[in-house]
Short mmCIF file of N, CA and C in Angstrom, two decimals:
data_model
loop_
_atom_site.label_atom_id
_atom_site.label_comp_id
_atom_site.label_asym_id
_atom_site.label_seq_id
_atom_site.Cartn_x
_atom_site.Cartn_y
_atom_site.Cartn_z
N MET A 22 35.06 1.93 18.02
CA MET A 22 34.07 1.14 18.39
C MET A 22 33.02 1.29 16.80
N ALA A 23 32.74 1.05 15.88
CA ALA A 23 31.51 1.38 15.28
C ALA A 23 29.87 0.82 15.59
N ASN A 24 28.92 1.98 15.23
CA ASN A 24 28.25 1.92 15.38
C ASN A 24 27.06 1.18 15.02
N ASN A 25 26.28 -0.15 14.58
CA ASN A 25 25.93 -1.19 13.94
C ASN A 25 24.62 -1.17 13.91
N ALA A 26 23.53 -0.08 14.79
CA ALA A 26 22.04 -0.18 14.32
C ALA A 26 21.25 1.09 13.25
N VAL A 27 20.39 0.19 12.47
CA VAL A 27 19.77 0.58 12.18
C VAL A 27 18.70 1.56 12.35
N GLU A 28 18.83 2.51 11.98
CA GLU A 28 17.65 3.42 12.01
C GLU A 28 16.55 3.54 11.23
N CYS A 29 15.38 3.32 13.09
CA CYS A 29 14.36 3.14 12.67
C CYS A 29 13.57 3.89 11.03
N ASN A 30 12.47 3.68 10.90
CA ASN A 30 12.51 4.83 9.49
C ASN A 30 10.44 3.85 8.92
N THR A 31 9.76 4.43 7.98
CA THR A 31 8.73 3.90 7.49
C THR A 31 8.92 2.62 6.89
N ILE A 32 10.43 3.01 5.88
CA ILE A 32 11.13 2.06 5.13
C ILE A 32 11.89 0.68 5.36
N SER A 33 11.76 1.10 6.77
CA SER A 33 12.71 -0.56 7.85
C SER A 33 11.41 -0.66 8.88
N PHE A 34 10.39 -0.06 8.71
CA PHE A 34 8.62 -0.76 9.23
C PHE A 34 7.82 -1.50 7.95
N ASN A 35 7.89 -0.69 6.95
CA ASN A 35 7.31 -0.84 5.79
C ASN A 35 7.90 -2.47 6.14
N ALA A 36 9.36 -2.70 5.73
CA ALA A 36 9.54 -3.85 5.28
C ALA A 36 9.99 -5.35 6.42
N VAL A 37 9.18 -4.78 7.45
CA VAL A 37 8.81 -5.50 8.87
C VAL A 37 7.32 -6.31 8.75
N ILE A 38 7.14 -4.88 8.30
CA ILE A 38 5.71 -5.44 8.53
C ILE A 38 5.03 -5.23 6.94
N SER A 39 5.40 -6.08 5.89
CA SER A 39 5.28 -6.72 4.46
C SER A 39 6.30 -8.26 4.96
N ALA A 40 7.22 -8.26 5.75
CA ALA A 40 7.17 -9.87 6.16
C ALA A 40 6.37 -10.13 6.91
N CYS A 41 5.93 -9.76 8.40
CA CYS A 41 5.18 -10.26 9.25
C CYS A 41 3.60 -10.53 8.58
N GLU A 42 2.98 -10.26 7.31
CA GLU A 42 2.42 -10.01 6.32
C GLU A 42 2.39 -11.54 5.50
N SER A 43 4.11 -11.79 5.51
CA SER A 43 4.32 -12.89 4.52
C SER A 43 4.07 -13.71 5.04
N GLY A 44 4.11 -14.20 5.98
CA GLY A 44 5.04 -15.20 7.31
C GLY A 44 3.78 -15.29 8.19
N GLY A 45 2.40 -14.94 7.65
CA GLY A 45 0.91 -14.66 8.43
C GLY A 45 0.29 -14.35 9.55
N GLN A 46 1.89 -13.78 9.86
CA GLN A 46 1.90 -12.62 10.98
C GLN A 46 1.10 -11.52 11.66
N TRP A 47 -0.81 -11.30 11.55
CA TRP A 47 -1.13 -10.86 11.34
C TRP A 47 -1.03 -9.83 13.01
N GLU A 48 -0.48 -10.55 14.27
CA GLU A 48 -0.11 -9.38 15.58
C GLU A 48 0.14 -9.27 15.31
N VAL A 49 1.47 -9.80 15.11
CA VAL A 49 3.33 -9.18 14.99
C VAL A 49 2.71 -7.84 13.85
N ALA A 50 2.09 -7.93 12.84
CA ALA A 50 2.73 -6.72 11.76
C ALA A 50 2.04 -6.06 12.85
N LEU A 51 0.57 -4.95 13.28
CA LEU A 51 -0.19 -4.63 14.27
C LEU A 51 0.72 -4.52 15.93
N GLN A 52 1.55 -4.86 15.99
CA GLN A 52 2.64 -4.20 16.65
C GLN A 52 3.78 -3.47 16.42
N HIS A 53 4.28 -3.66 15.10
CA HIS A 53 5.11 -3.52 14.78
C HIS A 53 4.61 -1.78 13.54
N PHE A 54 3.14 -2.09 13.67
CA PHE A 54 2.55 -0.76 13.53
C PHE A 54 2.46 -0.07 14.26
N GLY A 55 2.04 -0.19 15.45
CA GLY A 55 1.86 0.90 15.94
C GLY A 55 2.84 0.85 16.89
N SER A 56 4.04 0.39 17.07
CA SER A 56 5.07 0.72 17.52
C SER A 56 6.07 1.94 16.55
N MET A 57 5.14 2.79 15.05
CA MET A 57 5.84 3.43 14.51
C MET A 57 5.45 5.22 15.03
N ALA A 58 4.36 5.10 15.68
CA ALA A 58 3.01 6.13 16.43
C ALA A 58 4.49 6.46 17.62
N ARG A 59 4.51 5.47 18.37
CA ARG A 59 5.23 5.47 19.88
C ARG A 59 6.50 6.11 19.33
N GLY A 60 7.38 5.47 17.66
CA GLY A 60 8.63 6.37 17.51
C GLY A 60 8.31 7.07 16.89
N LYS A 61 7.61 7.94 16.36
CA LYS A 61 6.79 9.00 15.70
C LYS A 61 8.01 9.00 14.33
N VAL A 62 7.48 8.24 14.17
CA VAL A 62 7.70 7.63 12.88
C VAL A 62 6.26 6.90 12.32
N TYR A 63 5.92 8.09 11.13
CA TYR A 63 4.97 8.38 10.77
C TYR A 63 4.29 7.20 9.32
N PRO A 64 3.23 6.42 9.49
CA PRO A 64 2.76 5.38 8.50
C PRO A 64 2.97 6.10 6.61
N ASP A 65 2.88 5.47 6.08
CA ASP A 65 2.77 5.47 4.59
C ASP A 65 1.23 4.51 3.97
N THR A 66 1.28 5.19 2.99
CA THR A 66 -0.21 4.24 2.07
C THR A 66 0.46 2.83 2.98
N ILE A 67 2.23 2.03 1.74
CA ILE A 67 2.23 0.57 1.90
C ILE A 67 2.44 0.37 3.45
N SER A 68 2.88 1.05 4.84
CA SER A 68 3.18 0.81 5.34
C SER A 68 0.79 0.41 5.82
N PHE A 69 0.14 0.90 6.02
CA PHE A 69 -1.81 0.42 6.29
C PHE A 69 -1.23 -0.57 4.70
N ASN A 70 -1.36 -0.46 3.89
CA ASN A 70 -2.02 -1.66 3.03
C ASN A 70 -1.64 -2.73 3.68
N ALA A 71 0.30 -3.35 4.14
CA ALA A 71 0.11 -4.96 4.49
C ALA A 71 -0.28 -4.79 5.35
N VAL A 72 -0.64 -3.36 6.50
CA VAL A 72 -1.40 -4.18 7.84
C VAL A 72 -2.30 -4.97 7.44
N ILE A 73 -3.17 -3.74 6.95
CA ILE A 73 -5.02 -4.34 6.02
C ILE A 73 -4.70 -5.48 5.84
N SER A 74 -3.22 -5.97 4.92
CA SER A 74 -3.34 -7.56 4.32
C SER A 74 -3.36 -8.77 5.30
N ALA A 75 -2.56 -8.21 5.93
CA ALA A 75 -1.62 -8.98 7.25
C ALA A 75 -3.24 -8.96 7.96
N CYS A 76 -3.77 -8.70 8.11
CA CYS A 76 -4.83 -8.82 9.24
C CYS A 76 -6.11 -9.87 8.28
N GLY A 77 -6.08 -8.81 7.05
CA GLY A 77 -7.53 -9.72 6.68
C GLY A 77 -7.15 -11.44 5.85
N LYS A 78 -5.31 -11.29 5.75
CA LYS A 78 -5.19 -12.82 5.70
C LYS A 78 -5.34 -13.79 6.73
N GLY A 79 -4.97 -12.98 8.17
CA GLY A 79 -5.05 -13.78 9.02
C GLY A 79 -6.35 -13.70 10.30
N MET A 80 -7.72 -13.33 8.52
CA MET A 80 -8.92 -13.54 8.81
C MET A 80 -9.63 -12.14 10.13
N GLN A 81 -8.42 -11.53 10.36
CA GLN A 81 -8.90 -10.71 11.13
C GLN A 81 -9.61 -9.40 10.50
N TRP A 82 -10.96 -9.04 9.83
CA TRP A 82 -11.29 -8.78 8.70
C TRP A 82 -11.48 -7.15 9.92
N ASP A 83 -11.85 -6.93 11.00
CA ASP A 83 -12.62 -6.35 11.84
C ASP A 83 -11.20 -5.40 12.17
N LYS A 84 -10.10 -5.69 12.42
CA LYS A 84 -8.89 -4.87 12.72
C LYS A 84 -8.63 -4.54 11.60
N ALA A 85 -8.56 -5.14 10.04
CA ALA A 85 -8.24 -5.00 8.82
C ALA A 85 -8.86 -3.71 8.35
N LEU A 86 -10.32 -3.02 8.64
CA LEU A 86 -10.55 -2.39 8.27
C LEU A 86 -10.46 -1.44 10.12
N GLN A 87 -10.57 -1.59 10.98
CA GLN A 87 -10.11 -0.04 11.50
C GLN A 87 -8.53 0.32 11.40
N VAL A 88 -7.66 -0.64 10.59
CA VAL A 88 -6.85 0.29 10.23
C VAL A 88 -7.07 1.45 9.54
N TYR A 89 -7.86 0.57 8.32
CA TYR A 89 -8.60 1.64 6.72
C TYR A 89 -9.39 2.21 7.46
N ASP A 90 -9.94 2.50 8.42
CA ASP A 90 -10.42 3.71 8.94
C ASP A 90 -9.77 4.61 9.28
N GLN A 91 -8.72 4.38 9.95
CA GLN A 91 -7.60 4.73 11.26
C GLN A 91 -6.75 5.51 9.61
N MET A 92 -6.54 4.72 7.76
CA MET A 92 -5.05 5.06 6.69
C MET A 92 -6.68 6.30 6.85
N VAL A 93 -8.09 6.44 6.53
CA VAL A 93 -8.15 7.30 5.80
C VAL A 93 -8.45 8.87 7.41
N GLN A 94 -9.14 8.69 7.86
CA GLN A 94 -8.58 9.76 8.66
C GLN A 94 -7.28 9.88 9.59
N SER A 95 -6.45 9.62 8.94
CA SER A 95 -5.82 9.98 9.31
C SER A 95 -4.69 10.86 7.79
N LYS A 96 -5.79 10.53 6.88
CA LYS A 96 -5.80 11.91 5.47
C LYS A 96 -4.42 10.95 4.44
N VAL A 97 -4.16 9.44 4.89
CA VAL A 97 -3.46 8.58 4.00
C VAL A 97 -3.59 8.65 2.81
N ALA A 98 -2.72 9.09 0.99
CA ALA A 98 -3.76 8.59 0.30
C ALA A 98 -3.77 6.63 0.37
N CYS A 99 -5.54 6.27 -0.78
CA CYS A 99 -5.26 5.50 -0.90
C CYS A 99 -4.96 5.04 -1.66
N ASN A 100 -4.80 3.23 -2.37
CA ASN A 100 -4.67 2.72 -3.59
C ASN A 100 -5.12 1.85 -4.23
N THR A 101 -5.51 1.23 -5.03
CA THR A 101 -6.09 0.38 -6.03
C THR A 101 -5.79 -1.14 -4.84
N ILE A 102 -4.48 -0.64 -4.62
CA ILE A 102 -3.77 -2.14 -2.97
C ILE A 102 -4.68 -2.11 -1.68
N THR A 103 -5.19 -1.12 -0.90
CA THR A 103 -5.52 -0.43 -0.61
C THR A 103 -6.56 -1.10 -0.17
N PHE A 104 -7.57 -1.18 -1.02
CA PHE A 104 -9.23 -1.70 -1.47
C PHE A 104 -9.29 -2.36 -1.77
N SER A 105 -8.11 -3.32 -2.95
CA SER A 105 -7.92 -4.49 -2.97
C SER A 105 -8.32 -5.49 -1.56
N ALA A 106 -7.56 -5.17 -0.92
CA ALA A 106 -7.23 -5.40 0.43
C ALA A 106 -8.19 -5.70 1.22
N ALA A 107 -8.96 -4.16 1.54
CA ALA A 107 -9.75 -3.66 2.18
C ALA A 107 -11.00 -4.51 2.32
N ASN A 108 -11.22 -5.38 0.52
CA ASN A 108 -12.76 -5.86 0.50
C ASN A 108 -11.90 -7.16 -0.27
N SER A 109 -10.53 -8.16 0.67
CA SER A 109 -10.47 -9.01 0.68
C SER A 109 -11.24 -9.32 2.48
N ALA A 110 -10.94 -8.46 2.90
CA ALA A 110 -11.03 -8.49 4.47
C ALA A 110 -12.89 -8.70 4.58
N LEU A 111 -12.63 -7.99 4.03
CA LEU A 111 -14.17 -7.69 4.49
C LEU A 111 -15.80 -8.42 3.90
N GLU A 112 -15.06 -9.69 2.16
CA GLU A 112 -15.26 -11.03 1.68
C GLU A 112 -15.29 -11.83 3.04
N LYS A 113 -14.29 -12.36 3.11
CA LYS A 113 -13.72 -12.72 4.71
C LYS A 113 -14.97 -12.74 5.83
N GLY A 114 -14.86 -11.81 6.19
CA GLY A 114 -15.68 -11.36 7.06
C GLY A 114 -17.64 -11.51 6.09
N GLY A 115 -17.46 -11.24 4.95
CA GLY A 115 -19.33 -11.20 4.72
C GLY A 115 -20.35 -10.35 5.03
N ASP A 116 -19.26 -8.72 4.78
CA ASP A 116 -19.54 -7.52 5.08
C ASP A 116 -20.28 -7.23 3.70
N TRP A 117 -20.30 -7.33 3.01
CA TRP A 117 -20.65 -7.06 1.41
C TRP A 117 -21.44 -6.16 1.11
N THR A 118 -22.09 -5.45 2.71
CA THR A 118 -22.41 -3.80 2.56
C THR A 118 -21.09 -2.65 2.59
N ARG A 119 -19.97 -3.37 3.09
CA ARG A 119 -19.20 -2.33 3.25
C ARG A 119 -18.52 -2.28 2.08
N ALA A 120 -17.91 -3.92 1.36
CA ALA A 120 -17.34 -3.64 0.58
C ALA A 120 -17.73 -3.61 -0.98
N LEU A 121 -19.09 -2.96 -0.80
CA LEU A 121 -19.81 -2.32 -1.97
C LEU A 121 -19.42 -1.01 -1.90
N GLN A 122 -20.20 -0.42 -1.18
CA GLN A 122 -19.26 0.64 -0.08
C GLN A 122 -17.68 1.20 -0.79
N LEU A 123 -16.79 0.46 -0.65
CA LEU A 123 -15.26 0.41 -0.55
C LEU A 123 -15.68 0.33 -3.12
N LEU A 124 -16.08 0.04 -3.39
CA LEU A 124 -15.37 -0.37 -4.95
C LEU A 124 -16.45 1.45 -5.05
N LEU A 125 -18.50 1.93 -4.47
CA LEU A 125 -18.20 2.72 -4.76
C LEU A 125 -17.40 3.66 -4.54
N VAL A 126 -16.63 4.02 -3.39
CA VAL A 126 -15.94 4.61 -2.48
C VAL A 126 -14.58 5.18 -3.87
N MET A 127 -14.18 3.92 -4.93
CA MET A 127 -13.04 3.51 -5.39
C MET A 127 -13.46 4.61 -7.18
N SER A 128 -14.22 4.13 -7.09
CA SER A 128 -15.26 5.11 -8.48
C SER A 128 -15.58 6.33 -8.25
N GLN A 129 -15.83 6.74 -7.65
CA GLN A 129 -15.77 8.39 -6.64
C GLN A 129 -14.33 8.85 -6.46
N ARG A 130 -13.28 8.32 -6.09
CA ARG A 130 -11.23 8.75 -6.09
C ARG A 130 -10.94 8.36 -7.97
N LYS A 131 -11.72 7.71 -8.78
CA LYS A 131 -10.92 8.49 -9.93
C LYS A 131 -10.23 6.92 -9.89
N LEU A 132 -10.63 5.30 -9.31
CA LEU A 132 -9.47 4.73 -9.41
C LEU A 132 -10.09 3.65 -10.70
N GLU A 133 -10.46 2.17 -10.85
CA GLU A 133 -9.96 1.45 -11.35
C GLU A 133 -10.36 0.35 -10.11
N ALA A 134 -11.39 -0.11 -10.32
CA ALA A 134 -12.16 -0.92 -9.52
C ALA A 134 -10.66 -2.98 -9.98
N THR A 135 -9.69 -3.24 -9.22
CA THR A 135 -9.58 -3.94 -9.38
C THR A 135 -10.24 -5.23 -10.11
N THR A 136 -9.27 -6.19 -10.88
CA THR A 136 -10.19 -7.55 -10.89
C THR A 136 -10.15 -8.31 -8.95
N SER A 137 -9.40 -8.15 -8.03
CA SER A 137 -9.53 -8.66 -7.16
C SER A 137 -10.21 -7.81 -6.29
N ALA A 138 -10.17 -5.99 -6.55
CA ALA A 138 -11.58 -5.90 -5.45
C ALA A 138 -13.45 -5.91 -6.36
N LEU A 139 -12.95 -5.82 -7.07
CA LEU A 139 -14.77 -6.83 -7.04
C LEU A 139 -14.49 -8.38 -7.27
N SER A 140 -13.35 -8.48 -7.10
CA SER A 140 -13.93 -10.80 -7.52
C SER A 140 -14.49 -10.98 -5.10
N ALA A 141 -13.70 -10.36 -5.20
CA ALA A 141 -13.55 -10.12 -3.01
C ALA A 141 -15.18 -9.54 -2.91
N ALA A 142 -15.99 -8.13 -3.49
CA ALA A 142 -16.42 -7.40 -3.57
C ALA A 142 -18.36 -9.15 -3.80
N ILE A 143 -17.93 -9.35 -4.96
CA ILE A 143 -19.21 -10.81 -5.47
C ILE A 143 -18.90 -12.12 -4.40
N GLY A 144 -17.55 -12.43 -3.90
CA GLY A 144 -17.10 -13.02 -2.59
C GLY A 144 -18.20 -12.95 -1.41
N ALA A 145 -17.78 -11.44 -0.82
CA ALA A 145 -19.33 -11.12 0.71
C ALA A 145 -20.62 -10.96 -0.36
N CYS A 146 -20.13 -11.09 -1.10
CA CYS A 146 -22.20 -10.63 -1.27
C CYS A 146 -22.95 -12.34 -1.87
N GLU A 147 -21.84 -12.99 -2.46
CA GLU A 147 -22.68 -14.54 -2.30
C GLU A 147 -22.35 -14.68 -1.08
N ARG A 148 -20.78 -14.89 0.07
CA ARG A 148 -21.24 -15.67 1.07
C ARG A 148 -22.86 -15.07 1.98
N CYS A 149 -23.31 -13.41 1.80
CA CYS A 149 -24.64 -13.53 2.46
C CYS A 149 -25.47 -13.87 1.21
N GLY A 150 -25.64 -15.36 1.04
CA GLY A 150 -27.08 -14.36 0.45
C GLY A 150 -27.71 -14.15 -1.57
N GLN A 151 -26.43 -12.81 -1.09
CA GLN A 151 -27.33 -11.58 -2.25
C GLN A 151 -27.17 -11.76 -3.52
N TRP A 152 -27.26 -12.86 -3.77
CA TRP A 152 -27.22 -13.15 -5.16
C TRP A 152 -27.45 -12.46 -6.17
N GLU A 153 -28.69 -11.50 -6.01
CA GLU A 153 -28.78 -10.00 -7.03
C GLU A 153 -27.37 -8.94 -7.17
N LYS A 154 -26.59 -9.15 -6.43
CA LYS A 154 -26.04 -8.00 -6.52
C LYS A 154 -24.45 -8.85 -6.89
N VAL A 155 -24.23 -10.65 -6.85
CA VAL A 155 -23.08 -10.79 -7.25
C VAL A 155 -23.19 -9.99 -9.28
N LEU A 156 -25.30 -10.95 -9.20
CA LEU A 156 -25.72 -10.11 -11.12
C LEU A 156 -24.86 -8.81 -11.22
N GLN A 157 -25.56 -7.72 -10.45
CA GLN A 157 -24.83 -6.95 -11.18
C GLN A 157 -23.64 -6.43 -10.88
N LEU A 158 -22.90 -7.38 -9.55
CA LEU A 158 -21.54 -6.72 -9.97
C LEU A 158 -20.65 -7.52 -11.14
N LEU A 159 -21.10 -8.29 -11.67
CA LEU A 159 -20.71 -9.51 -12.10
C LEU A 159 -21.29 -8.16 -14.35
N CYS A 160 -22.13 -7.51 -14.60
CA CYS A 160 -22.33 -7.18 -15.97
C CYS A 160 -22.50 -6.19 -15.46
N ILE A 161 -21.61 -5.19 -14.15
CA ILE A 161 -20.52 -3.90 -14.07
C ILE A 161 -19.39 -4.54 -15.04
N THR A 162 -18.63 -5.85 -14.10
CA THR A 162 -17.66 -6.37 -14.69
C THR A 162 -17.59 -6.80 -15.93
N ALA A 163 -18.43 -6.70 -16.55
CA ALA A 163 -18.40 -7.63 -18.23
C ALA A 163 -18.30 -5.71 -18.54
N GLN A 164 -18.89 -5.19 -18.23
CA GLN A 164 -19.79 -3.89 -19.13
C GLN A 164 -18.12 -2.66 -19.32
N SER A 165 -17.33 -2.65 -18.42
CA SER A 165 -15.78 -2.35 -18.24
C SER A 165 -14.95 -2.67 -18.54
N LYS A 166 -14.73 -4.48 -18.61
CA LYS A 166 -13.90 -5.20 -19.93
C LYS A 166 -14.52 -5.12 -21.17
N VAL A 167 -15.81 -4.62 -22.11
CA VAL A 167 -15.70 -4.45 -23.05
C VAL A 167 -15.51 -2.68 -23.29
N LYS A 168 -15.57 -2.04 -22.38
CA LYS A 168 -15.38 -0.66 -22.55
C LYS A 168 -13.81 -0.57 -21.58
N SER A 169 -12.84 -1.02 -22.40
CA SER A 169 -11.82 -1.42 -21.61
C SER A 169 -11.25 -1.49 -23.41
N LEU A 170 -11.78 -2.62 -23.78
CA LEU A 170 -11.42 -3.71 -24.70
C LEU A 170 -11.80 -2.14 -25.79
N ARG A 171 -12.52 -1.10 -25.72
CA ARG A 171 -13.65 -0.39 -27.00
C ARG A 171 -11.96 -0.05 -27.04
N ASP A 172 -11.59 1.71 -25.30
CA ASP A 172 -10.44 2.41 -25.43
C ASP A 172 -9.57 1.63 -25.89
N ARG A 173 -9.04 -0.01 -26.58
CA ARG A 173 -7.80 0.50 -26.28
C ARG A 173 -8.29 0.27 -28.52
N GLN A 174 -8.73 -0.97 -27.99
CA GLN A 174 -9.19 -0.70 -30.09
C GLN A 174 -9.33 0.66 -30.24
N TRP A 175 -9.99 1.58 -29.81
CA TRP A 175 -9.61 2.89 -30.57
C TRP A 175 -8.00 3.69 -29.30
N ALA A 176 -7.58 3.64 -29.24
CA ALA A 176 -6.55 3.86 -29.07
C ALA A 176 -5.62 3.46 -30.32
N ALA A 177 -5.31 1.90 -30.28
CA ALA A 177 -4.76 1.36 -31.93
C ALA A 177 -4.63 1.63 -33.07
N GLU A 178 -6.10 2.46 -33.27
CA GLU A 178 -6.28 3.51 -34.36
C GLU A 178 -6.00 4.26 -35.35
#
């Protein structure tokens, strides 16, 4: 009789966690994420990003940040998706100071702030009445777009 067992590895866990994220099942995503460690399967960037996003979409911004902090402590590489998902969660929680800190970390890591990361930070600031910060972010966004356009123009010449 053939063994039809599916090997539990990072890829299979990522598929399940991503499906939970898409289905709005943040609790189940967290359960499977926790199962990874118990099964001696190590989460990667995709694993962490999917859980952060699932928690953020489920309005569990505090849990999303706990997972982000765990990611940093585990020394798993963060990417633009990580910061966008974390900032999206922070927007829902109204934690504008942490959202701005994450934008700074992106800059320090030489990652370009995505539109979604900037929009989420702007949303967090707006939610908390930090209109001065909103204006600063809008200026930064406009400046980076102008620089990007100039860089493209020079590359085309």
